[in-house]
Amino acid sequence: MTTSSTGAPTSVSTGFAAIADVLAEQAIELPSWAFGNSGTRFKVFATPGTPRSVQEKIADAARVHELTGLAPKVALHIPWDTVDDYGALRAYAEGLGVRIGTINSNTFQDDAYKFGSLTHVDETVRRKAVEHHFACIDVMDATGSRDLKIWLADGTNYAGQGDLRGRQDRLAESLATIYDRLSGDQRMVLEYKFFEPAFYHTDVPDWGTSYAQVSALGERAMVCLDTGHHAPGTNIEFIVMQLLRLGKLGSFDFNSRNYADDDLIVGAADPFQLFRILFEVIRGGGLGRDSEVAFMLDQCHNVEDKVPGQIRSVLNVQEMTARALLVDRDALAKAQADGDVLGANGVLMDAFYTDVRTDLAAWRESRGLPADPMHAYAVSGYQRRIETERVGGTQTGWGA
Ligand code: AOS
Ligand code: ZN
Ligand code: ZN
């Protein structure tokens, strides 16, 4: 890679360009709620420039894609992103150069679901929850979305409160009813989470339960892996490997965590873990244009500006993916076969320690993108404009 007299990148090696192109084909999906006012159960901070409509959320997401070339899809959440005409919303998004991606259901903010939704003992409550998912599938029909993402807050807070087995049986029946409504290439991705908001048990707590439930449905039911949904110390990359090996890794909800489901910027807390996860994605054939694995972010920007927070997120995924693609897999396989412990670890760490930022900057410039998207955004005036124009932005995200 060569640089100009100003130190700006001027060219990128052919080999690295091929690496960077692979990720650009992957497409990262931005969650609409990342641009809304999110928070925690303690406080939702209203920040200037917050979108007042789903259209403004999409406009912010389009800005991220325009500056990075990495994020051409926007995931919606129903009912947070309810509009009268989803066909018009689809056209609006496509007019800005992005597409509508995953449709996320919500059976966790209605009083009716206090004691569960798809698992509830009362058939009328289960029916209400199933029909909500039918409505989400209607949205998918209008937006051309492939994935219906189901995350359930269903669970209990005390031993004895619920019949754990009966809840699984009712869940299986409800999911089958929803699955049968899917058409064409539509998929269901079932997300697991080991706790919260239920604190004794969650009805889809782990990858095994999600895998068991989706395997009973059919080939268009897959597992969604949220990187923040594991107990501390979990080897997440092992789960990634296993689900890819079983052909059931449908999507990621990428974020990072220090303690629980913190929904922080992906890669911010542990870039090495993100690198290891992406290495297993690559090893398992889950990266690139033909990948069946959706790279969705699921994050909340509680204290940082949201658009640059999303730019940083997609750049972190790009950077760790580029490093993972640099792993000399032939040398690694040989060292592994030879039982060369330190050699094998060294091959992986050599790639992880490779600073790819200058090469990525050159790749961006070679594709007419800003070398430094964070700087480009900072000097673009967009943040100041939305803060001036969007007085009283109320679009919520998670916490409100
Ligand atoms: C909740 O903790 C889960 O991560 C959900 O995936 C996500 O936040 C939800 O899909 C938003 O609708
Ligand atoms: Zn999630
Ligand atoms: Zn979560």
Coordinates of C-alpha atoms and ligand atoms in Angstrom, one line a residue:
M1 CA 0.0 0.0 0.0
T2 CA 1.5 3.4 -0.9
T3 CA 0.7 6.8 0.5
S4 CA 0.8 10.3 -0.9
S5 CA 3.0 13.1 0.5
T6 CA 0.1 14.0 2.8
G7 CA 0.1 10.5 4.2
A8 CA -3.3 9.8 2.5
P9 CA -3.6 6.3 1.1
T10 CA -3.3 6.2 -2.6
S11 CA -3.6 2.6 -3.5
V12 CA -4.5 -0.7 -1.9
S13 CA -2.9 -4.1 -2.7
T14 CA -5.0 -6.3 -4.9
G15 CA -5.1 -9.0 -2.4
F16 CA -6.4 -6.7 0.3
A17 CA -9.0 -5.2 -2.1
A18 CA -10.4 -8.6 -2.6
I19 CA -10.7 -9.1 1.1
A20 CA -12.4 -5.8 1.6
D21 CA -14.8 -6.4 -1.3
V22 CA -16.0 -9.7 0.4
L23 CA -17.3 -7.8 3.4
A24 CA -18.9 -5.1 1.3
E25 CA -20.9 -7.9 -0.3
Q26 CA -22.1 -9.1 3.1
A27 CA -24.3 -6.2 3.9
I28 CA -24.8 -5.1 7.5
E29 CA -28.3 -4.3 8.6
L30 CA -28.8 -1.3 10.8
P31 CA -31.6 -1.5 13.4
S32 CA -34.0 1.4 13.1
W33 CA -34.2 1.7 16.9
A34 CA -30.5 2.5 17.1
F35 CA -31.3 6.0 15.8
G36 CA -34.1 6.5 18.3
N37 CA -34.0 7.7 21.9
S38 CA -33.1 4.6 23.8
G39 CA -32.1 4.2 27.3
T40 CA -32.3 1.9 30.2
R41 CA -35.1 1.2 32.8
F42 CA -33.5 4.0 34.8
K43 CA -33.5 6.8 32.2
V44 CA -34.1 7.5 28.5
F45 CA -32.0 10.5 27.5
A46 CA -33.6 12.6 24.8
T47 CA -30.8 13.7 22.4
P48 CA -31.0 16.5 19.9
G49 CA -31.4 15.4 16.3
T50 CA -33.4 12.3 17.2
P51 CA -35.7 11.2 14.4
R52 CA -39.4 12.2 14.5
S53 CA -40.5 9.5 12.2
V54 CA -39.4 6.2 10.8
Q55 CA -38.5 8.0 7.6
E56 CA -36.0 10.1 9.4
K57 CA -34.6 6.9 11.0
I58 CA -34.1 5.5 7.5
A59 CA -32.5 8.8 6.3
D60 CA -30.0 8.5 9.2
A61 CA -29.3 4.9 8.3
A62 CA -28.8 5.8 4.6
R63 CA -26.2 8.4 5.7
V64 CA -24.2 5.6 7.4
H65 CA -24.3 3.5 4.2
E66 CA -23.4 6.5 2.1
L67 CA -20.3 7.1 4.1
T68 CA -19.2 3.5 4.5
G69 CA -20.7 1.4 1.7
L70 CA -21.3 -1.3 4.3
A71 CA -24.9 -1.0 5.4
P72 CA -27.5 -1.1 2.7
K73 CA -30.3 -2.5 4.8
V74 CA -32.4 -1.1 7.7
A75 CA -34.2 -3.5 10.0
L76 CA -37.6 -2.4 11.2
H77 CA -39.4 -3.0 14.5
I78 CA -43.2 -3.4 14.7
P79 CA -44.9 -1.4 16.3
W80 CA -42.1 1.1 16.8
D81 CA -42.0 1.6 13.0
T82 CA -45.6 1.3 12.1
V83 CA -46.7 3.3 9.0
D84 CA -49.9 3.3 6.9
D85 CA -48.2 2.4 3.7
Y86 CA -45.2 0.0 3.9
G87 CA -44.9 -0.1 0.1
A88 CA -44.4 3.7 0.1
L89 CA -41.8 3.3 3.0
R90 CA -40.0 0.7 0.9
A91 CA -39.9 3.1 -2.1
Y92 CA -38.7 5.9 0.2
A93 CA -35.9 3.7 1.6
E94 CA -34.9 2.6 -1.9
G95 CA -34.9 6.2 -3.1
L96 CA -32.2 6.8 -0.5
G97 CA -30.1 3.8 -1.6
V98 CA -31.1 1.4 1.2
R99 CA -33.5 -1.5 1.5
I100 CA -35.8 -2.6 4.3
G101 CA -34.4 -5.7 6.0
T102 CA -35.5 -7.8 8.9
I103 CA -38.9 -7.2 10.5
N104 CA -38.6 -7.5 14.3
S105 CA -41.8 -8.4 16.2
N106 CA -42.6 -7.2 19.7
T107 CA -44.6 -9.2 22.2
F108 CA -42.9 -7.6 25.2
Q109 CA -44.5 -4.2 25.6
D110 CA -48.3 -5.0 25.8
D111 CA -49.9 -5.6 29.2
A112 CA -51.6 -8.7 27.8
Y113 CA -48.2 -10.3 27.6
K114 CA -47.3 -9.8 31.3
F115 CA -47.3 -13.6 31.8
G116 CA -46.1 -14.6 28.4
S117 CA -47.1 -14.3 24.7
L118 CA -46.5 -17.3 22.5
T119 CA -46.2 -19.5 25.6
H120 CA -49.1 -18.1 27.6
V121 CA -51.5 -20.5 29.3
D122 CA -54.5 -18.5 27.9
E123 CA -55.1 -19.5 24.3
T124 CA -56.6 -16.0 23.5
V125 CA -53.4 -14.4 24.5
R126 CA -51.4 -16.8 22.4
R127 CA -53.7 -16.1 19.5
K128 CA -53.2 -12.3 19.9
A129 CA -49.4 -12.8 19.8
V130 CA -49.6 -15.1 16.8
E131 CA -51.7 -12.6 15.0
H132 CA -49.2 -9.9 15.8
H133 CA -46.7 -12.0 13.9
F134 CA -49.1 -12.4 11.0
A135 CA -49.2 -8.6 10.9
C136 CA -45.4 -8.6 10.8
I137 CA -45.5 -11.0 7.9
D138 CA -47.9 -8.7 6.1
V139 CA -45.3 -6.0 6.5
M140 CA -42.7 -8.4 5.1
D141 CA -44.9 -9.0 2.0
A142 CA -45.0 -5.2 1.4
T143 CA -41.4 -4.5 2.1
G144 CA -39.9 -7.5 0.4
S145 CA -38.1 -8.5 3.7
R146 CA -36.8 -12.0 4.0
D147 CA -36.5 -12.4 7.8
L148 CA -39.1 -12.3 10.6
K149 CA -37.1 -12.0 13.7
I150 CA -38.8 -13.3 16.9
W151 CA -37.3 -12.4 20.3
L152 CA -39.6 -13.3 23.2
A153 CA -39.4 -11.8 26.7
D154 CA -41.5 -14.9 27.8
G155 CA -40.3 -16.4 31.0
T156 CA -40.8 -16.5 34.8
N157 CA -39.3 -14.9 37.9
Y158 CA -39.7 -17.6 40.4
A159 CA -39.4 -21.4 40.5
G160 CA -42.9 -22.9 40.3
Q161 CA -44.4 -19.9 38.6
G162 CA -44.8 -21.6 35.3
D163 CA -44.8 -25.2 33.9
L164 CA -41.5 -25.1 32.0
R165 CA -42.4 -28.0 29.8
G166 CA -45.9 -26.9 29.0
R167 CA -44.5 -23.5 27.9
Q168 CA -42.2 -25.2 25.5
D169 CA -45.1 -27.2 24.0
R170 CA -47.2 -24.1 23.6
L171 CA -44.3 -22.2 22.1
A172 CA -43.7 -25.0 19.6
E173 CA -47.4 -24.9 18.6
S174 CA -47.4 -21.1 18.3
L175 CA -44.2 -21.0 16.2
A176 CA -45.5 -23.7 13.9
T177 CA -48.7 -21.6 13.2
I178 CA -46.5 -18.5 12.4
Y179 CA -44.1 -20.5 10.3
D180 CA -46.9 -21.9 8.2
R181 CA -47.9 -18.3 7.3
L182 CA -44.4 -17.6 5.8
S183 CA -44.2 -17.7 2.0
G184 CA -41.6 -17.6 -0.8
D185 CA -38.1 -17.2 0.6
Q186 CA -39.3 -15.7 3.9
R187 CA -37.6 -17.0 7.0
M188 CA -38.1 -17.0 10.7
V189 CA -35.1 -16.3 12.9
L190 CA -35.7 -17.2 16.6
E191 CA -33.5 -15.2 19.0
Y192 CA -32.4 -16.6 22.3
K193 CA -31.4 -14.7 25.5
F194 CA -30.4 -16.3 28.8
F195 CA -32.2 -13.7 31.0
E196 CA -34.0 -10.4 31.1
P197 CA -36.7 -9.2 31.5
A198 CA -37.5 -12.6 33.1
F199 CA -35.1 -13.5 35.9
Y200 CA -35.7 -17.1 36.8
H201 CA -36.1 -18.7 33.4
T202 CA -36.5 -17.5 29.8
D203 CA -38.5 -19.7 27.4
V204 CA -35.8 -19.4 24.6
P205 CA -32.7 -19.1 26.9
D206 CA -30.0 -20.6 24.8
W207 CA -28.9 -21.7 21.4
G208 CA -29.9 -25.3 22.1
T209 CA -33.5 -24.4 22.7
S210 CA -33.7 -22.1 19.7
Y211 CA -32.1 -24.8 17.6
A212 CA -34.6 -27.5 18.9
Q213 CA -37.6 -25.2 18.3
V214 CA -36.6 -24.1 14.8
S215 CA -35.5 -27.6 13.7
A216 CA -39.0 -28.8 14.4
L217 CA -40.4 -26.2 12.0
G218 CA -38.4 -26.6 8.8
E219 CA -35.6 -25.3 6.6
R220 CA -36.7 -21.7 6.7
A221 CA -36.6 -21.4 10.5
M222 CA -33.2 -20.4 11.8
V223 CA -31.4 -19.3 15.0
C224 CA -30.6 -15.6 15.7
L225 CA -27.5 -15.2 17.8
D226 CA -27.3 -11.9 19.7
T227 CA -23.7 -11.5 20.9
G228 CA -24.9 -9.9 24.1
H229 CA -27.2 -12.7 25.1
H230 CA -24.8 -15.1 26.8
A231 CA -23.5 -15.6 30.3
P232 CA -20.1 -14.1 30.9
G233 CA -17.2 -16.3 29.7
T234 CA -19.3 -18.1 27.1
N235 CA -17.3 -19.2 24.1
I236 CA -19.6 -17.5 21.5
E237 CA -17.5 -18.4 18.6
F238 CA -18.0 -22.1 19.4
I239 CA -21.8 -21.6 19.1
V240 CA -21.3 -19.8 15.8
M241 CA -19.2 -22.7 14.5
Q242 CA -21.8 -25.2 15.7
L243 CA -24.8 -23.4 14.3
L244 CA -23.1 -22.9 10.9
R245 CA -22.1 -26.6 10.9
L246 CA -25.7 -27.5 11.6
G247 CA -26.9 -25.1 8.9
K248 CA -29.1 -23.1 11.3
L249 CA -27.3 -19.8 11.9
G250 CA -29.8 -17.4 10.4
S251 CA -28.6 -14.0 11.7
F252 CA -26.6 -12.1 14.2
D253 CA -27.7 -9.3 16.5
F254 CA -24.2 -7.8 16.8
N255 CA -23.4 -5.6 19.8
S256 CA -20.9 -5.7 22.7
R257 CA -21.2 -6.0 26.4
N258 CA -19.2 -5.6 29.5
Y259 CA -21.7 -7.2 31.9
A260 CA -25.1 -8.2 30.4
D261 CA -27.2 -7.3 27.4
D262 CA -25.6 -3.9 27.3
D263 CA -26.2 -3.3 23.6
L264 CA -23.0 -1.3 23.2
I265 CA -21.1 -0.6 20.0
V266 CA -20.1 -4.0 18.5
G267 CA -16.4 -4.6 19.0
A268 CA -16.0 -1.8 21.5
A269 CA -15.8 -4.0 24.6
D270 CA -13.9 -7.0 23.1
P271 CA -12.6 -6.6 19.6
F272 CA -10.7 -9.9 19.9
Q273 CA -14.0 -11.8 20.6
L274 CA -15.5 -10.2 17.5
F275 CA -12.5 -11.2 15.5
R276 CA -12.8 -14.8 16.7
I277 CA -16.5 -14.9 15.9
L278 CA -15.9 -13.5 12.4
F279 CA -13.1 -16.0 11.9
E280 CA -15.6 -18.9 12.6
V281 CA -18.1 -17.2 10.2
I282 CA -15.5 -17.2 7.5
R283 CA -14.3 -20.8 8.3
G284 CA -17.9 -21.9 8.2
G285 CA -18.7 -20.3 4.8
G286 CA -21.0 -17.7 6.3
L287 CA -19.5 -14.6 4.8
G288 CA -20.1 -12.9 1.5
R289 CA -22.7 -12.3 -1.2
D290 CA -24.3 -15.7 -1.0
S291 CA -24.3 -16.0 2.7
E292 CA -27.4 -17.1 4.5
V293 CA -26.3 -15.3 7.6
A294 CA -27.7 -11.8 8.2
F295 CA -25.3 -9.4 9.9
M296 CA -27.8 -7.3 11.9
L297 CA -26.7 -4.8 14.6
D298 CA -28.9 -4.6 17.7
Q299 CA -27.6 -1.7 19.7
C300 CA -28.7 1.3 21.7
H301 CA -26.7 4.6 21.7
N302 CA -27.7 5.9 25.1
V303 CA -25.0 8.6 25.6
E304 CA -23.3 8.9 22.2
D305 CA -24.6 10.5 19.0
K306 CA -26.4 7.8 17.1
V307 CA -25.4 8.2 13.5
P308 CA -21.6 8.2 14.2
G309 CA -22.3 5.4 16.7
Q310 CA -23.6 3.3 13.9
I311 CA -20.7 4.4 11.6
R312 CA -18.2 3.2 14.2
S313 CA -20.1 0.0 14.6
V314 CA -20.0 -1.0 10.9
L315 CA -16.4 0.0 10.7
N316 CA -15.6 -2.2 13.7
V317 CA -17.2 -5.2 11.9
Q318 CA -15.3 -4.3 8.7
E319 CA -12.0 -4.1 10.5
M320 CA -12.3 -7.3 12.4
T321 CA -13.6 -9.1 9.3
A322 CA -10.6 -7.9 7.3
R323 CA -8.3 -9.1 10.0
A324 CA -10.1 -12.5 10.2
L325 CA -9.8 -12.8 6.4
L326 CA -6.0 -12.3 6.7
V327 CA -5.6 -15.5 8.8
D328 CA -3.2 -17.8 6.9
R329 CA -5.5 -20.8 7.0
D330 CA -3.1 -23.2 5.3
A331 CA -0.4 -22.4 7.9
L332 CA -3.0 -22.6 10.6
A333 CA -4.2 -26.0 9.5
K334 CA -0.7 -27.3 9.3
A335 CA 0.2 -26.1 12.7
Q336 CA -3.0 -27.6 14.1
A337 CA -2.3 -30.9 12.3
D338 CA 1.3 -30.9 13.7
G339 CA 0.0 -30.2 17.2
D340 CA 2.0 -27.0 17.2
V341 CA 0.1 -25.2 19.9
L342 CA 2.1 -21.9 19.9
G343 CA 2.5 -22.0 16.2
A344 CA -1.2 -22.3 15.6
N345 CA -2.0 -19.6 18.1
G346 CA 0.6 -17.4 16.6
V347 CA -0.9 -17.7 13.1
L348 CA -4.2 -16.5 14.5
M349 CA -2.7 -13.7 16.6
D350 CA -0.6 -12.5 13.7
A351 CA -3.8 -11.7 11.8
F352 CA -5.5 -10.2 14.8
Y353 CA -2.6 -7.9 15.4
T354 CA -2.5 -6.7 11.8
D355 CA -3.5 -3.1 11.6
V356 CA -5.7 -2.9 8.5
R357 CA -6.9 0.7 8.9
T358 CA -4.6 2.2 6.3
D359 CA -5.4 -0.5 3.8
L360 CA -9.2 -0.1 4.5
A361 CA -8.8 3.7 4.0
A362 CA -7.2 3.1 0.6
W363 CA -9.9 0.6 -0.3
R364 CA -12.6 3.1 0.6
E365 CA -10.9 5.8 -1.5
S366 CA -10.6 3.4 -4.4
R367 CA -14.4 3.0 -4.3
G368 CA -15.2 6.7 -4.0
L369 CA -15.9 6.5 -0.3
P370 CA -14.3 8.8 2.3
A371 CA -11.0 7.3 3.7
D372 CA -12.2 8.1 7.2
P373 CA -16.0 7.9 7.5
M374 CA -16.1 9.1 11.1
H375 CA -14.2 12.3 10.1
A376 CA -16.3 12.7 7.0
Y377 CA -19.4 12.6 9.1
A378 CA -18.0 15.0 11.7
V379 CA -17.3 17.7 9.1
S380 CA -20.4 17.0 6.9
G381 CA -22.7 19.3 8.9
Y382 CA -25.4 16.5 9.0
Q383 CA -25.4 16.3 12.8
R384 CA -25.8 20.0 13.2
R385 CA -28.5 20.0 10.5
I386 CA -30.6 17.3 12.1
E387 CA -30.2 18.9 15.6
T388 CA -31.5 22.2 14.2
E389 CA -34.3 20.8 12.1
R390 CA -35.6 18.0 14.3
V391 CA -36.7 19.9 17.3
G392 CA -38.6 17.6 19.6
G393 CA -37.5 14.3 18.1
T394 CA -39.5 11.6 19.9
Q395 CA -38.8 8.4 18.0
T396 CA -38.2 5.8 20.7
G397 CA -35.9 2.9 20.7
W398 CA -35.7 0.3 23.3
G399 CA -35.8 2.1 26.6
A400 CA -38.9 4.2 26.2
Ligands
AOS1 C1 -33.7 -8.0 23.3 O1 -32.8 -8.0 24.2 C2 -33.2 -8.5 22.0 O2 -31.9 -8.2 21.8 C3 -34.0 -8.1 20.7 O3 -33.4 -8.7 19.6 C4 -34.0 -6.7 20.3 O4 -33.5 -5.8 21.1 C5 -35.4 -6.5 19.7 O5 -35.4 -7.3 18.6 C6 -35.8 -5.1 19.4 O6 -37.1 -5.4 18.9
ZN2 ZN -31.1 -8.9 19.9
ZN3 ZN -30.8 -8.0 23.5

